[in-house]
Coordinates of C-alpha atoms and ligand atoms in Angstrom, one line a residue:
M219 CA 0.0 0.1 -0.1
M220 CA 1.1 3.7 -0.3
K221 CA 3.2 5.4 2.2
T222 CA 1.5 8.7 2.0
P223 CA 3.0 10.7 4.6
L224 CA 0.8 11.4 7.8
S225 CA 1.1 15.1 8.4
V226 CA -0.9 17.9 9.8
Q227 CA -1.2 19.2 6.2
H228 CA -3.8 16.8 5.4
L229 CA -5.8 17.8 8.6
F230 CA -5.9 21.2 7.1
E231 CA -6.5 20.6 3.6
Y232 CA -9.5 18.0 4.3
A233 CA -11.1 20.0 6.8
T234 CA -11.1 23.1 4.7
T235 CA -12.1 21.2 1.3
Y236 CA -14.8 19.2 2.8
F237 CA -16.3 21.7 5.7
P238 CA -15.9 25.4 4.3
D239 CA -19.3 26.7 5.7
Q240 CA -18.7 24.9 9.3
V241 CA -18.3 27.6 12.0
I242 CA -15.7 28.4 14.6
V243 CA -16.7 30.7 17.3
A244 CA -14.2 32.5 19.4
R245 CA -14.9 34.2 22.5
H246 CA -13.0 37.4 23.3
A247 CA -13.1 40.2 25.7
H248 CA -16.1 42.1 24.2
G249 CA -18.0 39.3 22.9
V250 CA -17.6 36.6 20.1
H251 CA -16.2 36.3 16.7
R252 CA -17.9 33.6 14.4
Y253 CA -16.5 32.8 11.2
T254 CA -16.2 29.9 8.8
Y255 CA -13.5 27.1 8.0
R256 CA -13.2 28.9 4.7
E257 CA -12.3 32.1 6.2
F258 CA -10.1 30.5 8.9
G259 CA -8.2 28.5 6.0
E260 CA -7.6 31.9 4.0
R261 CA -6.3 33.5 7.2
T262 CA -4.1 30.6 8.1
R263 CA -2.6 30.4 4.9
R264 CA -1.7 34.1 5.0
L265 CA -0.2 33.6 8.3
S266 CA 2.2 30.7 6.9
Q267 CA 3.1 32.9 4.4
A268 CA 3.7 35.9 6.8
L269 CA 5.8 33.5 8.9
M270 CA 7.9 32.6 5.8
S271 CA 8.7 36.1 4.9
L272 CA 10.0 36.6 8.4
G273 CA 12.5 34.0 7.9
V274 CA 10.9 31.0 9.7
G275 CA 12.0 28.0 7.7
I276 CA 11.2 24.2 8.2
G277 CA 12.1 22.9 11.6
D278 CA 12.2 26.3 12.9
R279 CA 10.1 26.9 16.4
V280 CA 7.5 29.4 16.6
G281 CA 6.3 29.8 20.0
T282 CA 2.6 30.9 20.9
F283 CA 1.8 32.7 24.4
L284 CA -2.0 32.7 23.8
W285 CA -5.4 31.4 25.1
N286 CA -7.8 29.4 23.5
D287 CA -8.6 32.0 20.9
R288 CA -8.8 31.9 17.0
E289 CA -5.2 33.4 16.6
H290 CA -4.2 30.1 18.4
L291 CA -6.0 28.0 16.3
E292 CA -4.8 29.7 13.1
S293 CA -1.3 29.2 14.5
Y294 CA -2.1 25.6 15.5
F295 CA -2.1 24.8 11.6
A296 CA -0.4 27.8 10.0
I297 CA 2.9 26.8 11.8
P298 CA 3.1 23.0 11.2
T299 CA 1.7 23.1 7.9
M300 CA 4.7 25.3 6.6
G301 CA 7.0 22.8 8.1
A302 CA 7.8 24.9 11.5
V303 CA 7.2 23.7 14.8
L304 CA 4.3 24.8 17.0
H305 CA 5.8 25.4 20.3
T306 CA 2.9 26.2 22.8
I307 CA 4.1 27.8 26.0
N308 CA 2.4 27.7 29.3
I309 CA 1.4 31.3 30.2
R310 CA 1.2 30.3 34.1
L311 CA 4.7 29.4 34.5
A312 CA 7.1 31.5 36.6
P313 CA 8.9 33.9 34.5
N314 CA 12.3 32.5 34.9
Q315 CA 10.8 29.1 33.5
I316 CA 9.2 31.0 30.6
A317 CA 12.5 32.5 29.6
Y318 CA 14.2 29.1 29.8
I319 CA 12.0 27.4 27.8
I320 CA 11.8 30.0 24.9
N321 CA 15.7 30.0 25.0
H322 CA 16.1 26.2 25.4
A323 CA 13.4 25.7 22.5
E324 CA 15.5 28.4 20.3
D325 CA 11.8 30.2 19.4
R326 CA 12.6 32.3 16.4
V327 CA 9.3 34.0 16.6
L328 CA 6.8 34.6 19.4
I329 CA 3.0 35.1 18.8
V330 CA 1.7 36.6 21.9
D331 CA -1.8 37.8 23.1
R332 CA -1.2 42.0 23.9
A333 CA -3.0 41.2 27.2
L334 CA -0.4 38.8 28.0
W335 CA 2.6 41.1 26.8
P336 CA 3.0 42.5 30.4
V337 CA 4.3 38.8 31.5
L338 CA 6.9 38.5 28.5
A339 CA 8.0 42.3 28.5
P340 CA 10.4 42.1 31.5
L341 CA 12.0 38.9 30.0
R342 CA 12.4 40.2 26.4
E343 CA 16.3 41.1 27.1
Q344 CA 16.8 37.5 27.9
F345 CA 15.4 36.0 24.6
V346 CA 18.4 34.7 22.7
T347 CA 17.1 33.5 19.5
V348 CA 13.9 35.3 19.0
K349 CA 13.9 37.5 16.0
A350 CA 10.3 38.5 15.9
I351 CA 7.5 39.1 18.1
I352 CA 3.9 39.2 16.8
L353 CA 1.0 40.7 18.9
T354 CA -2.3 40.0 18.7
G355 CA -5.7 41.4 20.0
E356 CA -6.9 45.0 19.7
L357 CA -4.4 47.4 18.2
P358 CA -3.7 50.1 21.1
E359 CA -2.6 53.5 20.7
S360 CA 1.0 52.4 20.6
D361 CA 2.9 49.0 20.7
P362 CA 6.1 48.3 22.3
A363 CA 9.0 48.8 19.8
D364 CA 10.2 46.3 17.6
T365 CA 6.8 44.4 17.5
L366 CA 4.6 43.3 14.5
D367 CA 0.7 43.4 14.6
Y368 CA -1.1 40.0 13.8
E369 CA -3.9 41.4 11.8
T370 CA -1.4 43.8 9.8
L371 CA 0.6 40.8 8.6
I372 CA -2.3 38.8 8.0
K373 CA -3.9 41.3 5.6
S374 CA -0.4 42.2 4.1
A375 CA 0.6 38.6 3.4
T376 CA -0.8 36.3 0.3
P377 CA -2.1 33.2 1.0
L378 CA 0.6 30.3 0.9
A379 CA -0.1 28.4 -1.9
R380 CA 2.0 25.2 -1.9
Y381 CA 3.0 23.4 1.1
P382 CA 6.5 21.9 1.3
D383 CA 6.9 18.2 1.2
L384 CA 7.4 16.8 4.7
D385 CA 8.8 13.7 6.4
E386 CA 5.9 12.3 8.6
A387 CA 8.6 11.6 11.3
S388 CA 9.5 15.5 11.3
P389 CA 8.5 17.7 14.3
M390 CA 5.2 19.6 14.1
G391 CA 4.9 20.8 17.7
M392 CA 6.4 21.0 21.2
C393 CA 5.3 21.5 24.6
Y394 CA 7.5 21.6 27.8
T395 CA 6.1 19.7 31.1
S396 CA 7.2 20.5 34.5
A397 CA 9.7 18.2 35.8
T398 CA 10.2 16.8 39.5
T399 CA 12.9 19.8 40.1
G400 CA 14.7 21.8 37.8
N401 CA 13.5 23.2 34.4
P402 CA 10.7 22.1 32.4
K403 CA 11.4 19.3 29.9
G404 CA 10.5 19.7 26.2
V405 CA 8.1 17.1 24.5
V406 CA 8.5 17.1 20.5
Y407 CA 5.3 16.0 18.7
S408 CA 5.8 14.5 15.1
H409 CA 3.3 14.9 12.3
R410 CA 2.8 11.2 12.2
G411 CA 2.1 11.0 16.0
I412 CA -0.5 13.8 15.9
Y413 CA -2.1 12.4 12.6
L414 CA -2.8 9.3 14.5
H415 CA -3.7 10.7 17.8
S416 CA -6.4 12.7 16.0
L417 CA -7.7 9.9 14.5
T418 CA -8.3 8.3 17.7
L419 CA -10.2 11.1 19.2
G420 CA -12.8 10.1 16.4
L421 CA -13.3 6.7 17.5
A422 CA -16.5 5.5 19.3
N423 CA -14.5 4.0 22.1
T424 CA -13.0 7.4 23.0
M425 CA -14.8 10.6 22.3
A426 CA -16.3 10.1 19.1
I427 CA -15.5 13.6 17.6
G428 CA -17.3 14.1 14.4
M429 CA -19.0 16.7 12.1
S430 CA -22.3 16.8 13.9
D431 CA -20.5 17.8 17.0
S432 CA -20.0 21.4 18.6
V433 CA -16.7 21.0 20.6
L434 CA -15.4 23.2 23.5
P435 CA -11.9 22.9 24.5
I436 CA -11.7 24.3 27.8
V437 CA -8.4 22.7 28.6
P438 CA -5.9 25.0 27.4
M439 CA -4.2 25.0 24.1
F440 CA -0.9 25.7 25.7
H441 CA -1.3 22.3 27.6
V442 CA -0.8 19.4 25.5
N443 CA -2.3 20.8 22.5
A444 CA -5.7 20.8 24.4
W445 CA -5.4 17.2 24.8
G446 CA -5.4 17.2 20.8
V447 CA -8.9 18.3 20.6
P448 CA -8.6 21.2 18.2
F449 CA -6.9 19.1 15.6
A450 CA -9.3 16.0 15.7
S451 CA -12.2 18.8 15.7
L452 CA -11.1 20.7 12.8
W453 CA -10.1 17.5 10.9
F454 CA -13.5 15.9 11.2
G455 CA -15.6 19.1 10.8
S456 CA -16.8 20.1 14.1
K457 CA -18.1 23.5 15.1
I458 CA -15.4 24.4 17.2
V459 CA -16.0 26.9 20.2
L460 CA -12.9 28.6 21.7
P461 CA -13.4 29.9 25.2
G462 CA -11.0 33.0 25.0
P463 CA -9.2 34.7 28.0
A464 CA -9.7 33.1 31.3
P465 CA -13.2 32.0 31.1
T466 CA -15.5 32.1 34.5
P467 CA -17.8 29.0 35.2
T468 CA -20.7 31.6 34.4
E469 CA -19.1 32.4 30.9
L470 CA -18.3 28.7 30.2
L471 CA -21.9 27.6 31.0
Q472 CA -23.4 30.7 28.8
L473 CA -21.1 29.3 25.7
L474 CA -22.3 25.7 26.2
N475 CA -25.7 26.8 26.3
D476 CA -25.5 29.7 23.3
E477 CA -23.3 27.4 21.0
K478 CA -25.4 24.0 21.9
V479 CA -21.8 22.3 22.6
T480 CA -22.0 18.6 22.6
V481 CA -18.5 17.6 23.7
A482 CA -16.0 19.7 26.0
A483 CA -12.9 18.8 27.6
G484 CA -11.6 20.2 31.1
V485 CA -9.5 19.2 34.1
P486 CA -11.7 18.2 37.4
T487 CA -11.4 21.9 38.8
V488 CA -13.3 23.0 35.9
W489 CA -16.1 20.7 35.8
L490 CA -16.5 21.4 39.6
G491 CA -16.9 24.9 38.8
L492 CA -19.6 24.2 36.2
A493 CA -21.2 22.0 38.4
R494 CA -21.6 24.9 41.1
E495 CA -22.9 26.9 38.3
L496 CA -25.4 24.4 37.1
D497 CA -26.7 24.1 40.6
A498 CA -27.2 27.9 40.7
H499 CA -28.6 28.3 37.1
P500 CA -30.3 24.8 36.1
T501 CA -29.9 25.0 32.3
P502 CA -30.4 22.1 29.9
L503 CA -27.6 21.6 27.6
A504 CA -26.9 19.5 24.4
L505 CA -23.6 18.2 26.0
R506 CA -23.3 14.6 25.0
L507 CA -19.7 14.1 26.5
A508 CA -18.3 15.8 29.5
V509 CA -14.4 14.9 29.1
C510 CA -12.5 15.3 32.3
G511 CA -8.7 14.4 32.6
G512 CA -5.4 15.9 33.7
S513 CA -6.0 14.7 37.5
A514 CA -8.3 11.7 38.9
A515 CA -11.9 12.8 38.3
P516 CA -13.7 11.8 41.7
E517 CA -16.5 9.6 41.6
S518 CA -18.8 12.2 43.4
L519 CA -18.1 14.5 40.3
I520 CA -18.9 12.0 37.8
R521 CA -22.3 11.1 39.7
R522 CA -23.2 14.7 39.7
F523 CA -23.1 15.1 36.0
E524 CA -24.6 11.9 35.1
E525 CA -27.4 11.8 37.8
H526 CA -28.2 15.3 38.3
Y527 CA -27.5 17.0 34.8
H528 CA -28.0 13.8 32.7
I529 CA -24.8 14.4 30.9
P530 CA -22.4 11.5 30.1
F531 CA -19.1 11.8 31.7
L532 CA -15.8 10.5 30.2
H533 CA -12.8 9.9 32.3
A534 CA -9.5 10.0 30.4
Y535 CA -6.0 9.8 31.2
G536 CA -2.8 11.1 29.5
M537 CA 0.3 13.1 29.9
T538 CA 2.3 15.6 28.0
E539 CA 4.5 12.9 26.8
T540 CA 1.7 10.8 25.4
G541 CA 0.1 13.3 23.1
P542 CA -1.8 13.1 25.6
I543 CA -4.6 10.9 25.1
A544 CA -3.6 7.2 26.6
S545 CA -6.7 5.7 28.1
T546 CA -10.6 6.5 28.5
A547 CA -13.0 4.8 31.1
R548 CA -15.8 3.7 28.7
L549 CA -18.0 0.8 29.9
K550 CA -17.5 -2.3 27.8
T551 CA -20.5 -4.2 26.9
H552 CA -20.6 -6.5 29.8
H553 CA -20.8 -3.6 32.4
I554 CA -24.2 -2.1 30.7
S555 CA -26.1 -4.6 33.0
L556 CA -24.3 -3.7 36.2
D557 CA -26.1 -1.2 38.6
Y558 CA -25.1 2.3 38.5
P559 CA -23.0 2.2 41.6
R560 CA -20.7 -0.3 40.1
Q561 CA -20.6 1.4 36.7
L562 CA -19.5 4.4 38.4
G563 CA -16.4 2.7 39.8
I564 CA -15.4 1.6 36.5
K565 CA -16.0 5.0 35.0
A566 CA -13.8 6.5 37.8
T567 CA -10.8 4.4 36.8
Q568 CA -8.2 5.7 34.3
G569 CA -10.0 3.3 31.9
F570 CA -8.3 1.2 29.4
L571 CA -5.6 2.1 26.7
V572 CA -7.0 3.5 23.6
P573 CA -6.1 1.3 20.1
G574 CA -2.7 1.7 19.0
L575 CA -0.9 1.9 22.4
S576 CA 0.6 -0.9 24.5
I577 CA 1.0 -0.8 28.4
Q578 CA 3.0 -2.8 30.9
L579 CA 3.4 -2.8 34.9
M580 CA 6.8 -2.9 36.2
R581 CA 8.1 -2.9 39.7
D582 CA 11.6 -3.6 40.5
G583 CA 12.4 -4.6 36.9
A584 CA 9.6 -7.4 36.7
I585 CA 6.6 -7.0 34.8
L586 CA 3.5 -7.4 37.1
P587 CA 0.0 -9.4 36.2
W588 CA -3.2 -7.3 35.6
D589 CA -4.9 -8.9 38.5
G590 CA -6.3 -5.6 40.1
H591 CA -4.0 -5.9 43.0
E592 CA -0.3 -5.9 42.1
F593 CA 0.8 -2.2 41.6
G594 CA 3.7 -0.9 39.8
E595 CA 4.7 1.9 37.6
M596 CA 2.7 2.2 34.3
C597 CA 5.0 2.2 31.2
I598 CA 3.4 3.0 27.8
R599 CA 4.6 2.9 24.3
G600 CA 3.0 3.5 20.9
P601 CA 3.2 5.8 17.7
W602 CA 2.5 8.9 19.5
I603 CA 4.3 8.5 22.7
A604 CA 7.3 10.5 23.2
D605 CA 10.5 8.7 23.0
E606 CA 12.9 11.4 24.5
Y607 CA 12.8 14.8 25.9
F608 CA 14.2 17.7 23.7
R609 CA 18.1 17.9 24.3
D610 CA 17.7 16.9 27.9
E611 CA 19.7 14.3 29.5
R612 CA 16.9 13.4 31.8
S613 CA 15.6 11.6 29.0
R614 CA 17.4 8.3 30.2
D615 CA 15.4 8.3 33.6
T616 CA 12.3 8.2 31.7
F617 CA 12.5 6.5 28.3
I618 CA 14.0 3.1 29.0
D619 CA 14.2 0.2 26.5
G620 CA 11.5 1.6 24.1
W621 CA 8.9 2.3 27.0
L622 CA 7.9 5.5 28.5
H623 CA 7.9 5.4 32.3
T624 CA 5.2 7.6 33.4
G625 CA 6.0 7.9 37.0
D626 CA 2.1 7.0 37.8
V627 CA 1.7 3.9 39.9
A628 CA -1.4 1.8 39.1
S629 CA -2.8 -1.6 39.2
I630 CA -4.8 -2.8 36.3
D631 CA -7.5 -5.2 36.4
P632 CA -8.4 -8.4 34.3
D633 CA -10.5 -6.1 32.0
G634 CA -7.7 -4.0 31.3
Y635 CA -8.9 -1.0 33.3
I636 CA -6.2 1.1 35.1
H637 CA -6.4 2.3 38.5
I638 CA -3.9 4.8 39.6
V639 CA -2.9 4.7 43.0
D640 CA 0.0 7.0 43.6
R641 CA 2.8 8.8 41.8
T642 CA 6.6 8.3 41.9
K643 CA 7.2 12.0 40.6
D644 CA 7.2 14.2 43.4
V645 CA 4.8 17.0 42.3
I646 CA 1.7 18.6 43.0
K647 CA -1.2 18.8 40.5
S648 CA -3.4 21.9 41.1
G649 CA -6.2 23.0 39.0
G650 CA -4.4 21.0 36.1
E651 CA -0.9 22.6 36.6
W652 CA 2.1 21.4 38.1
I653 CA 3.8 22.4 41.3
S654 CA 7.4 21.0 42.0
S655 CA 7.4 20.1 46.1
V656 CA 11.1 19.5 45.7
D657 CA 11.7 23.0 44.4
L658 CA 9.5 24.6 46.8
E659 CA 11.3 22.6 49.8
N660 CA 14.7 23.8 48.4
A661 CA 13.8 27.6 48.2
L662 CA 12.3 27.2 51.8
M663 CA 15.4 25.3 53.1
A664 CA 17.5 28.2 51.8
H665 CA 16.1 30.4 54.9
P666 CA 18.7 30.6 57.6
A667 CA 16.1 29.7 60.4
V668 CA 14.9 26.4 58.6
F669 CA 16.4 23.2 59.7
E670 CA 14.1 21.3 56.9
A671 CA 11.2 21.4 55.1
A672 CA 8.7 19.0 53.1
V673 CA 5.9 19.9 50.9
V674 CA 3.0 17.8 50.1
G675 CA 0.0 18.1 47.8
V676 CA -3.3 17.6 50.0
P677 CA -6.7 17.1 48.6
H678 CA -8.5 20.4 48.0
P679 CA -12.2 20.6 47.0
K680 CA -11.4 23.1 44.4
W681 CA -8.1 22.6 43.0
D682 CA -7.9 18.8 43.4
E683 CA -4.6 19.4 45.5
R684 CA -2.9 22.2 47.2
P685 CA 0.7 22.6 48.5
L686 CA 0.8 22.5 52.2
A687 CA 4.5 23.3 53.7
F688 CA 5.9 21.5 56.8
V689 CA 8.5 23.3 58.5
V690 CA 11.1 22.5 61.3
L691 CA 13.2 25.3 62.6
K692 CA 16.7 25.3 64.0
S693 CA 16.7 25.2 67.7
G694 CA 16.6 28.7 69.1
E695 CA 15.7 30.2 65.6
R696 CA 12.5 31.8 64.6
C697 CA 10.9 33.0 61.5
T698 CA 7.1 33.4 60.4
K699 CA 4.9 32.1 57.6
E700 CA 5.0 35.3 55.9
D701 CA 9.0 35.5 56.0
L702 CA 9.0 32.0 54.1
I703 CA 6.5 33.1 51.4
A704 CA 8.7 36.4 50.8
L705 CA 11.4 34.0 50.0
L706 CA 9.3 32.3 47.4
A707 CA 7.7 35.3 45.6
D708 CA 10.4 35.8 43.2
K709 CA 11.1 32.3 42.1
F710 CA 7.3 30.9 42.0
A711 CA 4.2 32.2 40.4
R712 CA 1.7 33.0 43.2
W713 CA -0.7 30.0 42.6
Q714 CA 2.4 27.7 43.2
W715 CA 2.9 28.8 46.9
P716 CA 1.9 27.0 49.6
D717 CA -1.6 27.7 51.2
D718 CA -0.2 27.0 54.4
V719 CA 2.8 26.9 56.4
L720 CA 2.9 24.4 59.6
F721 CA 5.7 24.5 61.8
V722 CA 6.4 21.3 63.3
D723 CA 8.7 19.3 65.6
E724 CA 10.0 16.9 63.2
I725 CA 9.0 15.5 59.7
P726 CA 8.3 11.8 59.6
K727 CA 10.9 10.0 57.7
T728 CA 11.7 6.4 56.1
S729 CA 14.3 4.2 57.4
V730 CA 16.6 5.7 55.0
G731 CA 16.2 9.1 55.9
K732 CA 13.6 10.3 53.3
F733 CA 10.6 12.4 53.9
L734 CA 7.5 9.9 54.4
K735 CA 5.2 12.2 52.4
R736 CA 2.6 9.7 52.0
T737 CA 2.4 9.7 56.0
L738 CA 1.8 13.8 55.9
R739 CA -0.5 13.5 53.0
E740 CA -2.7 10.9 54.7
Q741 CA -2.3 12.8 58.2
Y742 CA -3.6 15.9 56.7
Q743 CA -6.0 14.8 54.0
N744 CA -8.6 16.9 55.4
Y745 CA -6.7 20.0 55.9
F746 CA -8.6 21.9 53.4
T747 CA -12.1 20.9 54.1
S748 CA -14.0 23.6 52.6
V749 CA -13.3 26.1 49.6
Ligands
AMP190 P1 0.8 16.4 32.3 O1 1.9 16.0 31.4 O2 0.8 17.7 32.9 O3 -0.5 16.5 31.3 O4 0.2 15.5 33.4 C1 0.3 14.2 33.4 C2 0.0 13.7 34.8 O5 -1.2 14.0 35.4 C3 -0.1 12.2 34.7 O6 1.2 11.5 34.6 C4 -0.6 12.0 35.9 O7 0.2 11.8 37.3 C5 -1.7 12.9 36.0 N1 -3.1 12.6 35.3 C6 -3.4 12.7 34.2 N2 -4.6 12.4 33.9 C7 -5.1 11.5 35.1 C8 -6.3 11.2 35.4 N3 -7.4 10.8 34.7 N4 -6.2 10.4 36.9 C9 -5.0 10.7 37.7 N5 -4.0 11.2 37.2 C10 -4.2 11.9 36.0

């Protein structure tokens, strides 16, 4: 059979050929913008041409610093179709990490929302490889020096007529993921990987995204390509609804209602916020699937959606390194006759692997059986699983003998359903974003009065987990919570600071002297009882 390269070029050409009248709706600061795939296609081709005129070539990285808006969707296709690499930058990272990843990825051009420019402006002098900065959004009276306006560029460029031939293994995108400690690690996505991952999102066993759907990616487009949802939705001709800058639950509910959204994807914190909003303002919705991932979806949340609002809920698991969708918790045929509480138990697992991937459980070098009891680290492989971190020596700790070691500890039952029980990586996930406990501990221990410090993620009703710090002071020394927080202010974004600092006499330790964080997590699991 033919070896036609699997490339994002095909997604774009197919979508704009077959669904020119389909609609994209993008919420912005003053309302919504509505346009067709036809217009989107024309603007996207112009953006490709404009980037080429700026000297962007095959393999060059173009960074985006944007919300889920139409310029981001245009960048999603304009950059990879011309052979460049779409580097989505997490706007919530601390400034030093943002500067690091822009330099490490060697971004040549940045596309930045004007409203987010104040985050990047103080870092500008540190950018080593950036040759041009393009600003999106409403044109102000004056722009920062040496920046370009997105709309002006698009208007003056001619649509790119012919795309370069690309090898399917060539990079189309990249996304940095937080490490246990130190700088974030870059994951590179290939055209082939994203093509196959996108196909997967159309399968009935997963999200079944198709041309009769109206799809709302709430998960940020700077977070693993919004789980690949924009690529699949456009390819399959769905109406795409983009929530724009920092949407509140009220604004999301309005979009869900106004645009008759059928599939939406977000982290548990988002669905929790929407549940509160739905309780306050009961609204019949067209949602046929609430996709939830990024952290474990609590059973109570799934039940609330399915029983109270009659919205089917799909729990999914993945990571930046897995493209991200690796598994979904769909019921199998023999589960249909079970009572709802038992079905709920299955829906709250991380589900079973999507077709195309393989998994094994490993502990101490041994492969464990799928008996639902033995637990070990999940190792995954397949065509959309990364095989290294971009120019990073830490690759060898994670990619071993052809398997991605996920750092997630799970059991797998005889039906293949994954039950995650713990993480080997010492990180806290709050509202879908990572916080390194080790980095916080190191920063706290830099205070001269601190003898030792441990930070753990404690369950939180709104954010899934929040950091809680435990500090032992040196004998005779004093310092306050405020002194310690002041120490973190420079290095960490505000939302990464611990919610509380508890001064204790000692921190429980293992026999080899490591902090026994699991004990702390258990003892303090009810610390944040109410929002
Ligand atoms: P990220 O690379 O930021 O997308 O984070 C990936 C990590 O988030 C995984 O390795 C898990 O630790 C966690 N995660 C993602 N989805 C789930 C889920 N459905 N249940 C539990 N943990 C999850």
